[in-house]
Each structure stands twice: as C-alpha cells, then as structure tokens.
Short mmCIF file of C-alpha atoms in Angstrom, two decimals:
data_model
loop_
_atom_site.label_atom_id
_atom_site.label_comp_id
_atom_site.label_asym_id
_atom_site.label_seq_id
_atom_site.Cartn_x
_atom_site.Cartn_y
_atom_site.Cartn_z
CA MET A 1118 21.40 -137.91 124.82
CA THR A 1119 21.12 -139.85 121.56
CA ALA A 1120 17.56 -140.95 120.77
CA GLN A 1121 16.95 -144.62 120.09
CA LEU A 1122 14.87 -145.54 117.06
CA ASN A 1123 12.36 -148.40 117.22
CA PRO A 1124 13.90 -151.66 115.91
CA ARG A 1125 10.35 -153.02 115.52
CA GLY A 1126 9.08 -149.90 113.76
CA ASP A 1127 7.66 -150.09 110.24
CA VAL A 1128 8.54 -146.55 109.12
CA ALA A 1129 11.60 -145.18 107.33
CA VAL A 1130 11.90 -141.41 106.96
CA LEU A 1131 13.84 -139.83 104.10
CA VAL A 1132 15.11 -136.30 104.62
CA PRO A 1133 16.38 -134.57 101.45
CA ALA A 1134 18.69 -131.90 102.87
CA ALA A 1135 21.04 -130.99 100.01
CA GLY A 1136 19.31 -127.78 98.88
CA ALA A 1137 21.05 -124.39 98.93
CA GLY A 1138 18.15 -122.38 100.32
CA VAL A 1139 18.90 -119.21 98.40
CA ARG A 1140 15.73 -117.47 99.64
CA LEU A 1141 17.17 -117.54 103.17
CA GLY A 1142 20.07 -115.47 101.91
CA PRO A 1143 23.75 -116.34 101.44
CA GLY A 1144 25.34 -118.87 103.75
CA ARG A 1145 25.43 -122.60 104.38
CA PRO A 1146 22.98 -125.07 102.79
CA LYS A 1147 19.46 -124.44 104.10
CA ALA A 1148 19.25 -127.54 106.29
CA LEU A 1149 22.39 -126.40 108.13
CA ARG A 1150 21.21 -122.85 108.85
CA LEU A 1151 20.84 -122.15 112.56
CA LEU A 1152 17.55 -121.95 114.43
CA ALA A 1153 17.96 -121.08 118.12
CA GLY A 1154 21.62 -122.06 117.86
CA GLU A 1155 21.11 -125.44 116.20
CA PRO A 1156 20.84 -126.38 112.51
CA LEU A 1157 17.34 -126.86 111.10
CA LEU A 1158 18.30 -130.45 110.31
CA VAL A 1159 19.03 -131.19 113.98
CA HIS A 1160 15.62 -129.88 115.03
CA ALA A 1161 13.91 -131.92 112.31
CA VAL A 1162 15.73 -135.18 113.04
CA ARG A 1163 15.17 -134.83 116.79
CA ARG A 1164 11.40 -134.67 116.23
CA LEU A 1165 11.39 -137.51 113.72
CA ALA A 1166 13.32 -139.72 116.15
CA ALA A 1167 10.69 -139.03 118.82
CA ALA A 1168 7.97 -140.65 116.70
CA PRO A 1169 7.45 -144.20 118.06
CA SER A 1170 6.99 -145.92 114.69
CA VAL A 1171 10.26 -144.74 113.14
CA HIS A 1172 12.74 -147.53 112.45
CA THR A 1173 15.16 -145.71 110.10
CA ILE A 1174 16.07 -142.14 109.20
CA VAL A 1175 18.09 -141.48 106.04
CA VAL A 1176 19.40 -137.98 105.34
CA ALA A 1177 20.58 -136.95 101.86
CA ALA A 1178 23.16 -134.25 102.59
CA PRO A 1179 25.16 -131.97 100.31
CA ALA A 1180 27.92 -134.13 98.81
CA ALA A 1181 30.66 -132.00 100.36
CA GLU A 1182 29.01 -132.09 103.79
CA VAL A 1183 28.29 -135.80 104.27
CA ALA A 1184 30.99 -136.40 106.90
CA ALA A 1185 30.12 -133.17 108.73
CA VAL A 1186 26.39 -134.00 108.75
CA ARG A 1187 27.07 -137.51 109.99
CA GLU A 1188 29.11 -136.08 112.87
CA LEU A 1189 26.48 -133.40 113.54
CA LEU A 1190 23.64 -135.93 113.85
CA ALA A 1191 25.50 -138.64 115.77
CA PRO A 1192 24.51 -137.20 119.18
CA VAL A 1193 20.88 -136.75 118.05
CA ALA A 1194 19.87 -140.15 116.64
CA PRO A 1195 21.34 -143.10 114.71
CA VAL A 1196 20.91 -141.66 111.22
CA THR A 1197 22.19 -142.90 107.85
CA VAL A 1198 23.68 -140.06 105.79
CA VAL A 1199 24.14 -140.33 102.01
CA PRO A 1200 25.21 -137.81 99.34
CA GLY A 1201 22.26 -135.96 97.87
CA GLY A 1202 21.76 -134.93 94.26
CA ALA A 1203 21.53 -131.67 92.38
CA GLU A 1204 17.72 -131.84 92.47
CA ARG A 1205 15.39 -132.83 95.29
CA GLN A 1206 14.11 -135.87 93.42
CA ALA A 1207 17.65 -137.23 93.06
CA SER A 1208 18.22 -136.74 96.78
CA VAL A 1209 15.04 -138.61 97.68
CA ALA A 1210 15.96 -141.44 95.30
CA ALA A 1211 19.44 -141.71 96.88
CA ALA A 1212 17.96 -141.85 100.38
CA LEU A 1213 15.33 -144.38 99.31
CA ALA A 1214 18.04 -146.68 97.94
CA ALA A 1215 19.72 -146.66 101.37
CA VAL A 1216 16.68 -147.88 103.33
CA PRO A 1217 17.29 -151.38 104.70
CA ALA A 1218 14.89 -154.28 104.28
CA GLY A 1219 12.01 -154.12 106.71
CA PRO A 1220 10.12 -150.82 106.81
CA ALA A 1221 7.01 -151.01 104.63
CA ILE A 1222 6.09 -147.34 105.07
CA ILE A 1223 8.27 -144.55 103.67
CA LEU A 1224 7.88 -140.94 104.73
CA VAL A 1225 9.58 -138.07 102.92
CA HIS A 1226 10.19 -134.99 105.07
CA ASP A 1227 11.65 -131.55 104.43
CA ALA A 1228 14.38 -130.53 106.87
CA ALA A 1229 13.06 -126.99 106.46
CA ARG A 1230 9.90 -128.06 108.33
CA ALA A 1231 12.07 -128.29 111.42
CA LEU A 1232 9.32 -127.95 114.05
CA THR A 1233 7.01 -130.67 112.72
CA PRO A 1234 5.66 -132.51 115.78
CA PRO A 1235 6.14 -136.29 116.17
CA GLU A 1236 2.35 -136.62 116.36
CA LEU A 1237 2.04 -135.55 112.72
CA VAL A 1238 4.65 -138.15 111.71
CA GLU A 1239 2.56 -140.80 113.45
CA SER A 1240 -0.68 -139.55 111.92
CA VAL A 1241 0.65 -139.83 108.36
CA ALA A 1242 2.19 -143.26 109.05
CA ALA A 1243 -1.04 -144.52 110.62
CA ALA A 1244 -3.03 -143.53 107.52
CA VAL A 1245 -0.66 -145.49 105.28
CA ARG A 1246 -0.73 -148.40 107.73
CA GLY A 1247 -4.52 -148.28 107.58
CA GLY A 1248 -4.57 -148.96 103.85
CA ARG A 1249 -3.85 -145.70 102.04
CA ALA A 1250 -1.24 -145.89 99.28
CA ALA A 1251 -0.13 -142.28 99.63
CA VAL A 1252 -0.89 -139.67 102.30
CA ILE A 1253 -0.13 -135.96 102.63
CA PRO A 1254 -0.74 -133.62 105.59
CA VAL A 1255 -2.62 -130.48 104.59
CA LEU A 1256 -4.05 -127.26 105.96
CA PRO A 1257 -7.03 -125.32 104.56
CA VAL A 1258 -6.15 -122.28 102.46
CA VAL A 1259 -7.30 -119.24 104.45
CA ASP A 1260 -6.24 -116.37 102.17
CA THR A 1261 -8.32 -115.17 99.25
CA ILE A 1262 -6.67 -116.48 96.07
CA LYS A 1263 -6.77 -114.52 92.81
CA GLU A 1264 -5.89 -115.79 89.34
CA VAL A 1265 -3.96 -113.14 87.38
CA ASP A 1266 -2.59 -112.80 83.87
CA ALA A 1267 0.96 -111.98 82.74
CA GLY A 1268 0.28 -108.28 83.33
CA GLU A 1269 -0.85 -108.86 86.93
CA VAL A 1270 -4.47 -108.12 86.04
CA VAL A 1271 -7.00 -110.18 88.00
CA LEU A 1272 -8.84 -112.78 85.94
CA GLY A 1273 -10.98 -114.10 88.75
CA THR A 1274 -11.24 -115.37 92.30
CA VAL A 1275 -10.39 -119.00 92.95
CA ASP A 1276 -12.74 -121.06 95.11
CA ARG A 1277 -10.49 -121.82 98.07
CA SER A 1278 -12.87 -124.37 99.62
CA ALA A 1279 -11.32 -127.06 97.42
CA LEU A 1280 -7.71 -125.92 97.96
CA ARG A 1281 -5.22 -127.22 100.51
CA ALA A 1282 -1.69 -126.18 101.48
CA VAL A 1283 0.51 -129.27 101.49
CA GLN A 1284 3.09 -130.07 104.17
CA THR A 1285 5.45 -132.92 104.97
CA PRO A 1286 6.07 -135.66 105.94
CA GLN A 1287 4.38 -137.25 102.96
CA GLY A 1288 3.79 -140.97 103.43
CA PHE A 1289 3.75 -143.88 100.99
CA ARG A 1290 3.68 -147.62 100.80
CA ARG A 1291 7.26 -148.49 100.04
CA SER A 1292 6.38 -150.23 96.78
CA VAL A 1293 4.39 -147.20 95.60
CA LEU A 1294 7.19 -144.67 96.15
CA THR A 1295 9.82 -146.99 94.69
CA ALA A 1296 7.76 -147.46 91.53
CA ALA A 1297 7.10 -143.73 91.21
CA HIS A 1298 10.79 -142.85 91.38
CA ALA A 1299 11.70 -145.64 88.97
CA ALA A 1300 9.26 -144.20 86.43
CA ALA A 1301 10.10 -140.53 87.09
CA GLY A 1302 10.73 -138.38 84.04
CA ASP A 1303 10.58 -134.66 84.73
CA SER A 1304 11.97 -133.66 88.11
CA LEU A 1305 9.29 -132.65 90.61
CA THR A 1306 9.64 -131.02 94.01
CA ASP A 1307 6.76 -133.02 95.46
CA ASP A 1308 6.81 -136.80 95.88
CA ALA A 1309 3.03 -136.99 95.95
CA GLY A 1310 3.14 -135.46 92.47
CA LEU A 1311 5.28 -138.35 91.24
CA VAL A 1312 2.81 -140.82 92.70
CA GLU A 1313 -0.16 -138.96 91.20
CA LYS A 1314 1.45 -139.35 87.76
CA GLN A 1315 1.29 -143.12 88.28
CA GLY A 1316 -2.47 -142.92 88.82
CA VAL A 1317 -2.27 -143.63 92.55
CA ALA A 1318 -4.83 -141.93 94.78
CA VAL A 1319 -3.32 -139.53 97.32
CA SER A 1320 -5.25 -139.03 100.57
CA CYS A 1321 -5.09 -136.12 103.02
CA VAL A 1322 -4.81 -135.91 106.80
CA PRO A 1323 -4.89 -132.73 108.91
CA GLY A 1324 -1.54 -130.98 109.04
CA SER A 1325 0.00 -128.85 111.78
CA GLU A 1326 0.67 -125.12 112.07
CA TYR A 1327 4.06 -126.08 113.52
CA ALA A 1328 5.02 -127.84 110.28
CA LEU A 1329 5.63 -124.49 108.58
CA LYS A 1330 8.34 -124.46 105.94
CA ILE A 1331 11.29 -122.23 106.83
CA THR A 1332 12.12 -120.65 103.49
CA ARG A 1333 12.59 -116.91 104.13
CA PRO A 1334 14.15 -114.89 106.95
CA PHE A 1335 10.63 -114.09 108.21
CA ASP A 1336 9.90 -117.83 108.56
CA LEU A 1337 13.09 -118.26 110.56
CA ALA A 1338 12.07 -115.46 112.90
CA LEU A 1339 8.61 -116.99 113.33
CA ALA A 1340 10.12 -120.39 114.13
CA GLU A 1341 12.41 -118.74 116.71
CA HIS A 1342 9.33 -117.21 118.33
CA LEU A 1343 7.47 -120.53 118.38
CA LEU A 1344 10.42 -122.26 119.99
CA ALA A 1345 10.75 -119.55 122.62
CA ALA A 1346 7.03 -119.69 123.38
CA ALA A 1347 7.18 -123.47 123.83
CA ASP A 1348 9.95 -123.25 126.45
#
C-alpha cells in the first residue's frame, strides 16, 4: 500500500541517490542494490514516509534511471524524482530546487542508511523546529583512534571523548541550506560541512545504531541480519 505523506507537514526530505557505490562491488547504482529483495532506496523511502512530519520527499536519481526510479517508488510513497548530478552536492542542490513552497525544514538523507527509523527523522526535525539552524544525528566514537603519518607510524592517540560519528538525516532551516548551496565552492560530501563554512552553528542529537551506512558487502550482510531479527 502506498504511504500518504502529511499535507500539513513542515518537513521536506532530500535523498541524493545517484552515486555508483563502487565499494559495494560492481553492479547497479548503490541506492538500487538489493537488501532482502528490495532496493536500499525503497527501504529508505518507506521509513521516511512513516515519519509524521514529512510533507515532501525528493529523490535525486541517476540521470539514466529517473523513469525507472519513479516507477519503483510509486507503490511506496508519492515521491518527486529528479536527475542527480555527478557529485553528491549537485544531487542535493537539484533535489532542493524541486521542493515546493511550504516546508520550512529540509532534511538531507543518504539512501545507503536504509534502516534509519522514522523516530530519528522526527528527532532531527524537532530540533530544527525548536530553533536550531542545523542539526546532525551522531553516535559516540567507541574505537581507539590513532593519528599516523604517511608511513603508517603512530604519532599519537586521539582523545575520542570529543569525537562523534555523523549520520543522516541532517536537518536545516530551509533558508540556511539554500544559502549554503548557493555559496558552495569546493564540493563536499556533507551538507553540515557546507553550513559550517557559512559560520552557522551545527547542533547534535543522538543518532541510531540502525542508521548505519551500507557501504561495503559486510554492511549489507549486517543490515540483512538486522532486518531478519526485526521480523
């Protein structure tokens, strides 16, 4: 059954999904790789559509796959699909330009974080709604981190207490993200990084272990296990 988005919602979610995903091995673009028989993008959009505040979802798909992605997502949720760019930043900018008037909060979400729960979407949106200009979900860094030189010799141990692993969705006031992309110079893979360059404070909220990024075959196997355990 097709999910219905909230016509009174104040959140638009942008999903850049045009990347190749070479670390997953040869095959289709990463967002279209299968997880438990369905593309990662389908899993991601299904969970985004379940978040009560979401008014609009815009997917930036590989240019050659726009019609196929539109057909793929039609049974999942009413999603706008636009051609993505060669770089992630270009894909986000294309999706941002397709957001209709209305939503004041923009979230940017990686399709590769296909199991992100709707509750995390709402948590990020609520922080922006509460007055934050930019919000990222994070997890504490639990591994010991070493700084090394070009020869792989350890220079020292990094204090991990001040480090965080960043997830998506990242949330922004619409005006803040629009201004950051308009002023973008060097291409970045993180929208919060664009906003930081504009001098805007970025706040953190607790992330979710389920919002893992599926980048390697091991990640895909782990996501399969998590899905099976949830059934």
